[in-house]
XYZ file of C-alpha atoms in Angstrom:
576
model
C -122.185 3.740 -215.653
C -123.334 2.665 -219.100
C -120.013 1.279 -220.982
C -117.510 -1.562 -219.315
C -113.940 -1.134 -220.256
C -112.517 -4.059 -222.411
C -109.412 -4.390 -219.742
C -111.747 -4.904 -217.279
C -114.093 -7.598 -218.978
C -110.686 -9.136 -219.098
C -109.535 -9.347 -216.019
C -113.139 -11.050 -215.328
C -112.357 -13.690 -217.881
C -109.445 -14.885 -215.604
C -111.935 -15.146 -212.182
C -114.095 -18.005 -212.563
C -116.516 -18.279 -209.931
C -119.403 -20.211 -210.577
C -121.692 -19.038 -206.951
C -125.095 -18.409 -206.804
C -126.054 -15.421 -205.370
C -127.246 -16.050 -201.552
C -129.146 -13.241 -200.872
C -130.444 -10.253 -203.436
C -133.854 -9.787 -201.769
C -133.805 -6.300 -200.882
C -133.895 -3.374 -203.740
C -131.068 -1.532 -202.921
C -128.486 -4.783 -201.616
C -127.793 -6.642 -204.536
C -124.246 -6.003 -204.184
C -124.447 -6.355 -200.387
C -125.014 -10.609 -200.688
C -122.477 -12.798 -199.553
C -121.285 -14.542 -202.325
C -118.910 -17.702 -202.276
C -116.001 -17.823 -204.332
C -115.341 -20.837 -205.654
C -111.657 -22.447 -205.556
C -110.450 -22.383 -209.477
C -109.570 -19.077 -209.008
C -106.089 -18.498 -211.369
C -104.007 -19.090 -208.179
C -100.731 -21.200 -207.851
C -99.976 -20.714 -204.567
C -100.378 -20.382 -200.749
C -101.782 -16.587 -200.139
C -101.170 -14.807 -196.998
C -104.166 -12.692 -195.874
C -103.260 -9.823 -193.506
C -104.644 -7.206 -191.811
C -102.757 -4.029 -191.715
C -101.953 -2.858 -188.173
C -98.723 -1.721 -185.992
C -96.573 -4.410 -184.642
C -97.162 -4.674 -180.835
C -93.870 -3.282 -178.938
C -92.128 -6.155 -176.768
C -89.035 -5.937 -175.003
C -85.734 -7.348 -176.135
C -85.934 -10.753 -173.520
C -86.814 -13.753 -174.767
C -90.183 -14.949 -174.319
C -91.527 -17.936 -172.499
C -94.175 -19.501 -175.555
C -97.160 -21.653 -174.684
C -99.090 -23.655 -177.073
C -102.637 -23.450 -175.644
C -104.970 -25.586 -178.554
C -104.452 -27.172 -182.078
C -107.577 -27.974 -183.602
C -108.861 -28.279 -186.617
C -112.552 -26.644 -186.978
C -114.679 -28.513 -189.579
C -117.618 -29.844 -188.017
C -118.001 -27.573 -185.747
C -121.393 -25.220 -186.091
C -123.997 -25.782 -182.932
C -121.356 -27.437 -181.283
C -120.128 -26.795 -177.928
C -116.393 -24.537 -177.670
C -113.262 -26.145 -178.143
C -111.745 -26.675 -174.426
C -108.497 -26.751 -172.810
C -106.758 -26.119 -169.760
C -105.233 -23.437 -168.876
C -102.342 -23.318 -166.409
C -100.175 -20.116 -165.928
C -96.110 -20.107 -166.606
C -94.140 -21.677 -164.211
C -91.003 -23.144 -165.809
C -90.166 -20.013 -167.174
C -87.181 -18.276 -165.522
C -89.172 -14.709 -164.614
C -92.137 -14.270 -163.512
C -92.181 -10.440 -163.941
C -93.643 -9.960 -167.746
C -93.904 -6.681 -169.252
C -96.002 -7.788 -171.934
C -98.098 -11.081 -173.009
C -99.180 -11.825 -177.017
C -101.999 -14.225 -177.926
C -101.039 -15.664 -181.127
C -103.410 -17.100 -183.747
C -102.303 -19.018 -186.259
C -104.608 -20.082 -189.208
C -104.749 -22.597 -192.533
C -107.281 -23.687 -194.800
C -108.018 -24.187 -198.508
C -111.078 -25.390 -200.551
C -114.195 -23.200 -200.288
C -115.357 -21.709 -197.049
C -117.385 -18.435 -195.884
C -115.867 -16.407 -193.411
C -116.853 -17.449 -190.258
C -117.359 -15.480 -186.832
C -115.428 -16.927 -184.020
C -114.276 -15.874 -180.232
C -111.547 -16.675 -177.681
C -112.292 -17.080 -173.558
C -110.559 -17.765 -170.559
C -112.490 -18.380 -167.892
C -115.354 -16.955 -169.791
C -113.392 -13.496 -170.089
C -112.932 -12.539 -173.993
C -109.620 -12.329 -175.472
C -109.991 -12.079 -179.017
C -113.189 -11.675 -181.210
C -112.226 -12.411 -185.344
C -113.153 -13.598 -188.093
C -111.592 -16.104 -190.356
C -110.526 -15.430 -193.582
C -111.580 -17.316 -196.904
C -109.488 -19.672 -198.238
C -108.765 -20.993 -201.816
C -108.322 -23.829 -203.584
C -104.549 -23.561 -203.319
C -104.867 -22.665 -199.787
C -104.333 -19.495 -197.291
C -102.880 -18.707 -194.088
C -103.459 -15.853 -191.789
C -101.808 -14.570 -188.324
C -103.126 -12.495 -186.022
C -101.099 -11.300 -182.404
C -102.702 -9.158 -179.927
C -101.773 -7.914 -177.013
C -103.664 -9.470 -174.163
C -101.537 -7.496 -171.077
C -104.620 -6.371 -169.735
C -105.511 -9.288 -168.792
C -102.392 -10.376 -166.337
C -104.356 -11.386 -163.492
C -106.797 -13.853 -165.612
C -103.541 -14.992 -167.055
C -102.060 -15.825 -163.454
C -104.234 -18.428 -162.781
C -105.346 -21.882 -163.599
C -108.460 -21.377 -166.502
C -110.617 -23.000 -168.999
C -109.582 -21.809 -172.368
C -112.601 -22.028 -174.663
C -112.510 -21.407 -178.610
C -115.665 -21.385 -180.290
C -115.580 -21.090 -184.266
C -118.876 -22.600 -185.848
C -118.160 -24.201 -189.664
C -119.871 -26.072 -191.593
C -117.909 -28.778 -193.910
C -119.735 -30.084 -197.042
C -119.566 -31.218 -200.454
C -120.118 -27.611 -201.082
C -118.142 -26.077 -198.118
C -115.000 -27.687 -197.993
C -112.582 -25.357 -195.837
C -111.021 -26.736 -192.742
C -109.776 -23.948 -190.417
C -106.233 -25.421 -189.241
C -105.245 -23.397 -186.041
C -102.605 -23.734 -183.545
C -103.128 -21.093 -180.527
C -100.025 -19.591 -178.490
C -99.229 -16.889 -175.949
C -95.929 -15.425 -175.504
C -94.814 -14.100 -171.855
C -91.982 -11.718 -172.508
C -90.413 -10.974 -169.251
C -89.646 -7.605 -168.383
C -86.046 -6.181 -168.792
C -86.074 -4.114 -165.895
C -87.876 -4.419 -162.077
C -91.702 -2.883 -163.459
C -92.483 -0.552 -160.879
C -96.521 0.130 -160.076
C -98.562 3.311 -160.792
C -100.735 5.015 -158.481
C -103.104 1.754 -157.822
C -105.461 1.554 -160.811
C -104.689 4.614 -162.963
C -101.960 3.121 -164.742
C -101.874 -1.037 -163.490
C -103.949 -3.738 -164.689
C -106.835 -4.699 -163.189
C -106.673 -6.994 -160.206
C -109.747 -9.188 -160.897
C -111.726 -9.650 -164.290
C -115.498 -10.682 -164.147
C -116.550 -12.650 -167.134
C -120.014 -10.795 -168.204
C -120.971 -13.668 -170.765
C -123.004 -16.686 -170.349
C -121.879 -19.521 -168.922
C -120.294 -22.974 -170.210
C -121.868 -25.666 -170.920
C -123.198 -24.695 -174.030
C -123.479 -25.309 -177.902
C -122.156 -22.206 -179.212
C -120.114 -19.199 -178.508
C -120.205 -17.186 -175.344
C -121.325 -14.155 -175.974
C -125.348 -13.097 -175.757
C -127.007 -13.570 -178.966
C -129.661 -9.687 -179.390
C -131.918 -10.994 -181.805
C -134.030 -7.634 -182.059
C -134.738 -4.497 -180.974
C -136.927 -5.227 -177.624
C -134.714 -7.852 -176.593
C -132.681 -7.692 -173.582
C -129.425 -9.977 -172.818
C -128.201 -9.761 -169.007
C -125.722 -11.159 -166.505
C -125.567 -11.080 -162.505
C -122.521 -10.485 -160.849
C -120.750 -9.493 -157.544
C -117.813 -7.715 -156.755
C -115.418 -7.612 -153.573
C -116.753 -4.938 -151.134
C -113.157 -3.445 -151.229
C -113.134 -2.738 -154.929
C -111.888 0.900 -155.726
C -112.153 1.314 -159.428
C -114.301 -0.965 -162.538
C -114.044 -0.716 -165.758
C -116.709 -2.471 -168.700
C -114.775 -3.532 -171.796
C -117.690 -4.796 -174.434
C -117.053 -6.858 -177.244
C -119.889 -6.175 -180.516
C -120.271 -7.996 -183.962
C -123.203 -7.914 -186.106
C -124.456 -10.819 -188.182
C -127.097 -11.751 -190.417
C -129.944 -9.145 -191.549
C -128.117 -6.475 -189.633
C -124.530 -7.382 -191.064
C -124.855 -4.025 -193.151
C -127.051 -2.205 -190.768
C -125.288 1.384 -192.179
C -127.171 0.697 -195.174
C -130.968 -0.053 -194.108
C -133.444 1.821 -195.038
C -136.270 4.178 -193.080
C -139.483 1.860 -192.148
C -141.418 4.749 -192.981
C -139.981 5.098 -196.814
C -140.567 0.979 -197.166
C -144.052 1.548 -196.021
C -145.053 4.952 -198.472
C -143.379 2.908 -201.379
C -145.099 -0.598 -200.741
C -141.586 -1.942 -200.854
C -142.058 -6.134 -200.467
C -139.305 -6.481 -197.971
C -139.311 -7.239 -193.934
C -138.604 -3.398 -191.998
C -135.249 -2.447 -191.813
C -135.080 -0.209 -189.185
C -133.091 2.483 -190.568
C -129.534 3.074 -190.388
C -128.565 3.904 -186.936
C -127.510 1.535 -184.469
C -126.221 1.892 -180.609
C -125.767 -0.403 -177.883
C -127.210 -0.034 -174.872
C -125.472 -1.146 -171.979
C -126.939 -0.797 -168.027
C -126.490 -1.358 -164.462
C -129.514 -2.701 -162.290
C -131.252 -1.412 -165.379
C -130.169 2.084 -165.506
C -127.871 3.011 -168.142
C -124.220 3.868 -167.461
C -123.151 3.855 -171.144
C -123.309 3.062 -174.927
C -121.210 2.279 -178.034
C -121.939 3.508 -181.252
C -119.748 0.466 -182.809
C -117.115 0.846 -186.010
C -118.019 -0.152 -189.505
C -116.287 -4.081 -189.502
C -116.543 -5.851 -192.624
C -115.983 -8.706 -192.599
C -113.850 -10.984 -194.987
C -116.989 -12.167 -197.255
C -118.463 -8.746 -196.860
C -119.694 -6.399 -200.040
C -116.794 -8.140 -202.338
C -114.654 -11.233 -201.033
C -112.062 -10.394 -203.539
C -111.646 -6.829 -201.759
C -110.389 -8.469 -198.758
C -107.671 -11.061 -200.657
C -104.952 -10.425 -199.043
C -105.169 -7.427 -197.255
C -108.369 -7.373 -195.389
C -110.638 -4.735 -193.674
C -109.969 -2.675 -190.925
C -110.613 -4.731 -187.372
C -112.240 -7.615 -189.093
C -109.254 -9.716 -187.236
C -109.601 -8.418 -184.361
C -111.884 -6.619 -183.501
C -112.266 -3.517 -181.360
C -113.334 -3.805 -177.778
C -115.104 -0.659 -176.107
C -114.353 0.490 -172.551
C -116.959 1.781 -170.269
C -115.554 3.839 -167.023
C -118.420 2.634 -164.036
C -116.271 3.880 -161.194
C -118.767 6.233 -160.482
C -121.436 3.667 -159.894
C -119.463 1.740 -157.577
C -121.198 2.973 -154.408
C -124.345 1.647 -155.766
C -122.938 -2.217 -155.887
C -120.058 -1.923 -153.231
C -122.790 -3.771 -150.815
C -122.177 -7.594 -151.424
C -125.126 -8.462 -153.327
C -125.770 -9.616 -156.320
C -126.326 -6.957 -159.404
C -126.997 -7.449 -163.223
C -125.827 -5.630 -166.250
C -127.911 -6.093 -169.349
C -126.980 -5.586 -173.388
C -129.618 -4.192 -175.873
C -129.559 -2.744 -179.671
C -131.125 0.099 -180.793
C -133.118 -0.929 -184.238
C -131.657 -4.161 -183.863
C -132.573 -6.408 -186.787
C -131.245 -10.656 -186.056
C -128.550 -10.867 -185.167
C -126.047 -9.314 -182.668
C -123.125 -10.679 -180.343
C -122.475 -9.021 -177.439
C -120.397 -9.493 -174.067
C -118.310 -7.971 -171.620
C -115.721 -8.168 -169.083
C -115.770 -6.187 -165.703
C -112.220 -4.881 -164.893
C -111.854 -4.397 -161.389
C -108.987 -3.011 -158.817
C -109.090 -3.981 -155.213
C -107.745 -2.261 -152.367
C -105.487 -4.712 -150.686
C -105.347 -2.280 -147.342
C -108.865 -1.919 -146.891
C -111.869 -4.872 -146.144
C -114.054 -2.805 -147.548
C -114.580 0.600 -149.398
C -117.397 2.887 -149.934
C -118.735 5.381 -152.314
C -121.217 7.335 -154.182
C -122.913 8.538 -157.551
C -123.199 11.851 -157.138
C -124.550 12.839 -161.289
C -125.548 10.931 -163.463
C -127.270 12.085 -166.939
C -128.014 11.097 -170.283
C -129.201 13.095 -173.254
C -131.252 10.295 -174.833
C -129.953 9.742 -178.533
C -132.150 12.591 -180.527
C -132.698 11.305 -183.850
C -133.782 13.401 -187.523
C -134.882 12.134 -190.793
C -134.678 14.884 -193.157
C -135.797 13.272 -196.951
C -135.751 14.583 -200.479
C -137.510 12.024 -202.377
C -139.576 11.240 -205.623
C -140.655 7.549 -205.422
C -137.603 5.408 -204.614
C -134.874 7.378 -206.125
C -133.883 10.599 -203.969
C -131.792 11.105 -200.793
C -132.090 10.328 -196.931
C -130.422 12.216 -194.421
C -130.305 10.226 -191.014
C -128.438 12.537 -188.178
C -128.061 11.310 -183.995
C -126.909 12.515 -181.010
C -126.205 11.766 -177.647
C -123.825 11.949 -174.384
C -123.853 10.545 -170.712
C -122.180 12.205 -167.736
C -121.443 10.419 -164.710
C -120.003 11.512 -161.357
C -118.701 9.501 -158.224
C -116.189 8.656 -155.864
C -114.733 6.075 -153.744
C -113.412 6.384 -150.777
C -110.360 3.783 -149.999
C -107.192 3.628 -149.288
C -105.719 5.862 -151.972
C -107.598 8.745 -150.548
C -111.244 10.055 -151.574
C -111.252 9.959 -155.510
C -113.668 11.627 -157.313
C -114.397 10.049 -160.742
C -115.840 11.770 -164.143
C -117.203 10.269 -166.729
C -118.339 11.568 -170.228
C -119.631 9.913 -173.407
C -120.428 12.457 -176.337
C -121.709 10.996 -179.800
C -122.706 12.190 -183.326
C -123.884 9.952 -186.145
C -124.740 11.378 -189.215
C -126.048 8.856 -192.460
C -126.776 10.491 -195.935
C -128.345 8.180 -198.270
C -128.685 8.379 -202.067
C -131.067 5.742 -204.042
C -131.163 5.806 -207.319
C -132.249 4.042 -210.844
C -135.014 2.724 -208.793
C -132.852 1.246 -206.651
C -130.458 -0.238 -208.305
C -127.804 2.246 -206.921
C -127.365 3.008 -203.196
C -124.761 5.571 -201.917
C -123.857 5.799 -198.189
C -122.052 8.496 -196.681
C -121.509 8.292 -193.198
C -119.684 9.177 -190.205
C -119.521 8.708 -186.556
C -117.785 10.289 -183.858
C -117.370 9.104 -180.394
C -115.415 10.843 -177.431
C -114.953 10.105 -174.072
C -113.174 11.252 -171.039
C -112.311 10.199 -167.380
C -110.817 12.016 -164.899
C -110.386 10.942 -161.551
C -109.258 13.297 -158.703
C -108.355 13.814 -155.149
C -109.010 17.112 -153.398
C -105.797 18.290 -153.821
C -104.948 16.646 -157.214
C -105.281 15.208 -160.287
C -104.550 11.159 -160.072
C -105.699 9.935 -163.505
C -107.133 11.245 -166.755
C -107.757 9.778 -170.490
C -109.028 11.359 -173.371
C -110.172 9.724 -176.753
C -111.894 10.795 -179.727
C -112.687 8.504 -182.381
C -113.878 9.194 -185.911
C -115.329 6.474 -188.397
C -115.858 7.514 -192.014
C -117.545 5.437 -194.491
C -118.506 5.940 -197.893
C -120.009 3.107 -199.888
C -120.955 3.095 -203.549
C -123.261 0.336 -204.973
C -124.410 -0.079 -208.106
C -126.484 -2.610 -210.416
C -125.378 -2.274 -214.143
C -127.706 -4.353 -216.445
C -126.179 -5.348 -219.411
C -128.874 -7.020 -220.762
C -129.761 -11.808 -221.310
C -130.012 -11.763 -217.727
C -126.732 -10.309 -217.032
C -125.156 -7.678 -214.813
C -122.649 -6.202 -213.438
C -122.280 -5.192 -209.053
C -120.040 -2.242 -208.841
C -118.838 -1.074 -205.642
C -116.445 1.697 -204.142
C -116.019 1.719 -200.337
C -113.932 3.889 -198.272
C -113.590 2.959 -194.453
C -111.621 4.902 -192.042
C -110.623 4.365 -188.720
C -108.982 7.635 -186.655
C -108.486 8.251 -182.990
C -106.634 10.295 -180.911
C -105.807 9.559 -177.062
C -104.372 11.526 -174.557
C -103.520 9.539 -170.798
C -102.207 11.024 -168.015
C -101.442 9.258 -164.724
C -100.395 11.234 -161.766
C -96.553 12.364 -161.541
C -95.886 9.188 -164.452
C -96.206 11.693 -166.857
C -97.827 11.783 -170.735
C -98.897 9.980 -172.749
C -100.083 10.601 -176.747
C -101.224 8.913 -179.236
C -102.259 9.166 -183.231
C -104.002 6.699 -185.748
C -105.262 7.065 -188.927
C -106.123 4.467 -190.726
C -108.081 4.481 -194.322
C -109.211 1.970 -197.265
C -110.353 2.420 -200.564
C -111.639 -0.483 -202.458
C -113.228 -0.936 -205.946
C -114.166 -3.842 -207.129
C -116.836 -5.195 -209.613
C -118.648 -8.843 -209.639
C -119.957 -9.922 -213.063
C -123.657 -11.816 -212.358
C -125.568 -14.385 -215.287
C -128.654 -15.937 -214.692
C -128.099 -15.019 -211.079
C -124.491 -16.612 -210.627
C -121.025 -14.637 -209.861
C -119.144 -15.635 -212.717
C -116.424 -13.332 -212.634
C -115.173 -10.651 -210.013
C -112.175 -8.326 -209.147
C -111.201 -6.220 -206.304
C -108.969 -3.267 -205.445
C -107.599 -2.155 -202.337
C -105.116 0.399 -201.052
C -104.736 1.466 -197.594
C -102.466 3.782 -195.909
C -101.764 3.167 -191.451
C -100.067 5.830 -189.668
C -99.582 5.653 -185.956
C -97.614 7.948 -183.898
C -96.955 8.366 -180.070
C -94.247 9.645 -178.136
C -91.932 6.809 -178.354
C -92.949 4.795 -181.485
C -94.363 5.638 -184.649
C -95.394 2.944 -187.706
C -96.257 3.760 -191.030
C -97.299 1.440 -194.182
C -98.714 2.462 -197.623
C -99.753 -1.084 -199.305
C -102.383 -1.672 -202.506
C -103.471 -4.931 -203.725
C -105.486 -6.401 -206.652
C -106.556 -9.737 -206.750
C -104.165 -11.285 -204.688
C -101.026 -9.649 -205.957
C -99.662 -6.870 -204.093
C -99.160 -4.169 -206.043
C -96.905 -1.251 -203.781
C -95.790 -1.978 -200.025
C -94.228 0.739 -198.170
C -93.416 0.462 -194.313
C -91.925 2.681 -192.173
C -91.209 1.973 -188.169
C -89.308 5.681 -187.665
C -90.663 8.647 -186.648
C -89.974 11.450 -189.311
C -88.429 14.527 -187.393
């Protein structure tokens, strides 16, 4: 790119900015820094970030609202969680809910990063996010999840801790305002029960996360690539069927760990920067230290990330709530069914500083039985095979980075419900192709993962449970350092993020159940840099959401520039 339209140059003239660049150390990541945009942005009024996603499906009763907390979080980085009690419904007229929403709520204006923050009851996670970055004028931001699974946490009296770490100064000014609710919507009809766990929620969740007191969040902190975060735990002896759900953010030096580079191509060019590791990252997560299963994570960016003005209003894909991964360890349950205490431990592949990372244990009990046995009868992992293939002259050239990997596990339980057999697959593929050019002033990432799993659990004579998913994350990312000469330049960056997966669940004689989502950004956006300060900046973004199953379907086509929304269409019908 040698020419910069006139249009363009501006639209910069209206973004004032004023930041110094925080970080431009590495060759190929000076549009990767974090940059700060400063409040006297031409705004007039209160802007509502969102993230697009499909509205949660409640019944038509009217629900029984809770406000847990209202804080305000200024001061609040290396300081212990926000805490509150917790004490289930009980003036609201049913007690049978069909479905329960955690509601965040969210104001601030001034000038703020985006900050990292997380949401426990009794040290189980309910909601990791990230905030959103206000303005001088000021923003506000909702986010409602559905927190179901978690009806027997819910049931009982809790500590609710809320950790968000900011930092107020005559710099930072941003307050995050935030008032915390849960809605119990009671069911319409009597909610009849599945066959035991294939279809119910869990009847006791295990916080896997350290412990309170303590003077920051809750989840384990991986700080590199030897290091090893664990937990001990028990379980009741008449437990019949567990389930790991993992929560993962990235932070820090391995915030954009898609775009690292080989250690081995920093090394033959005598690059001055700290090893990268390369592009691939998986965590590891095991059992008595053998491994039972691994996420290869989605692409979150974060509201700060790449461009801040790509994410103003609509912002990226999971970065307010972020995805939780669920690890089937039924068929280990013979190996911990014996009332002792056992550990499960949380490590990073290439792990650069720094990664959060906790859990919670799922777990069904069999209210017929004391006690219930069972056994592992396979288990195997094809470790993660990884090949570099390069076509490079100095710096500039390509990288092609390709993984993978599966576990299988096998093993029933024997309880009331009969003998189960339980099988468990992960499959993975990761493939990175790098570009570097202008000696490294451009960086082009192409990349893709794909991550399936199955369960199926069965009795001799029948099929009880099964689930199928298969995720697909594309990303493409375009960087690129235009120098325009008296110390001044321009960061241009495309990015297109995708987020697609297919599930199929069936539960015994309960029937079918499908699902659809595809979900895909594109962003463009350009930040103009003097004497190593954002001055000016503007960013693009359109995405299109579809999500179909076999009674709902959502749809919303919505671009943005700046602030201002530029085309909205939304759709809640399924086209026949």
């Amino acid at each position: 790119m040698t020419a910069f339209p006139l249009l363009l140059l501006f639209l910069l003239s209206l973004f004032l900015l004023n930041h110094s660049l925080s970080t431009a150390a590495n060759i190929h990541k000076k549009g990767h820094f974090r940059p700060k945009l400063k409040s006297h942005l031409a705004k007039t009024n209160i802007t509502t970030i969102f993230e697009v996603t499909k509205p949660i499906q409640v019944p038509r009763t009217k629900p029984c609202s809770y406000l847990l907390l209202q804080h305000d979080f200024g001061y609040t980085y290396g300081l212990p969680p926000v805490l509150a009690n917790y004490t289930p419904p009980s003036d609201c007229p049913c007690q049978n809910f069909a479905k329960i929403v955690l509601q965040w709520e969210a104001a601030s204006n001034g000038t703020q990063f985006d900050r990292i923050f997380g949401v426990w009851l009794g040290g189980v996670e309910l909601l990791r996010s990230c905030t959103a970055e206000p303005t001088a004028t000021g923003i506000v931001w909702t986010i409602k999840k559905d927190i179901t699974r978690y009806y027997s946490l819910l049931m009982s009296n809790q500590t609710l801790a809320v950790y968000l770490g900011n930092i107020v100064s005559n710099v930072y000014t941003g307050v995050y305002h935030v008032n915390l609710t849960v809605h119990f919507y009671p069911a319409e009809v009597s909610i009849g029960n599945s066959f035991g766990g294939y279809g119910s929620w869990a009847d006791l969740i295990l916080p896997i996360s350290r412990n309170l007191p303590l003077n920051d969040g809750l989840w384990f902190e991986v700080e590199n690539s030897t290091d090893i975060e664990s937990k001990k735990f028990m379980i009741p002896r008449n437990a019949y069927r567990a389930v790991l759900e993992v929560y993962v953010s990235y932070h820090e030096d391995d915030e954009f760990w898609y775009t690292n580079l080989p250690n081995n191509f920093i090394t033959a060019n005598n690059l001055s920067i700290p090893p990268e590791n390369g592009p691939f990252r998986e965590v590891v997560v095991t059992l008595d230290r053998v491994e039972v299963g691994a996420i290869w994570p989605f692409t979150v960016i974060y509201t700060g990330g790449i461009n801040p003005l790509l994410w103003r209003p609509i912002t990226g894909i999971g970065s307010f709530d972020l995805p939780s991964y669920d690890i089937e360890v039924t068929p280990f349950l013979g190996t911990i069914l014996d009332g002792k205490t056992h550990e499960f431990a949380f490590s990073v592949t290439n792990a650069l500083n720094v990664w959060y990372i906790d859990a919670n244990l799922h777990v069904w009990l069999d209210r017929k039985r004391v006690k219930t046995k069972g056994h592992l009868l396979k288990h195997y992992i094809s470790p993660a095979v990884v090949t570099l293939v390069s076509n490079l002259t100095g710096i500039n050239g390509n990288i092609l980075t390709t993984v993978n990997k599966s576990v299988s596990s096998v093993g029933w339980v024997k309880s009331s419900h009969g003998k189960i057999t339980t099988n468990s697959t992960q499959r993975f593929d990761f493939s990175n192709f790098m570009i570097l050019g202008d000696d490294g002033n451009l960086q082009i990432v192409n990349q893709t993962i794909s991550f399936n799993d199955s369960v199926h659990a069965k009795l001799p004579s029948s099929s009880v449970f099964s689930i199928k998913s298969s995720k697909r994350f594309p990303l493409y990312l375009y960087t690129d350092e235009v120098d325009k000469g008296n110390e001044t330049f321009l960061l241009v960056t495309n990015l297109t993020l995708g987020y697609n997966e297919k599930k199929r669940v069936k539960a015994g004689d309960f029937g079918l159940f499908d699902s659809s989502l595809k979900n895909l950004q594109n962003g463009q956006g350009v930040l103009l840099v003097v004497n190593n300060s954002v001055v000016a900046g503007i960013g693009s973004t359109q995405e299109v959401y579809r999500y179909d199953d076999s009674t709902f379907c959502y749809f919303r086509n919505v671009s943005s520039s700046n602030y201002t929304i530029l085309y909205d269409k939304e759709r809640k019908s399924c086209r026949k």
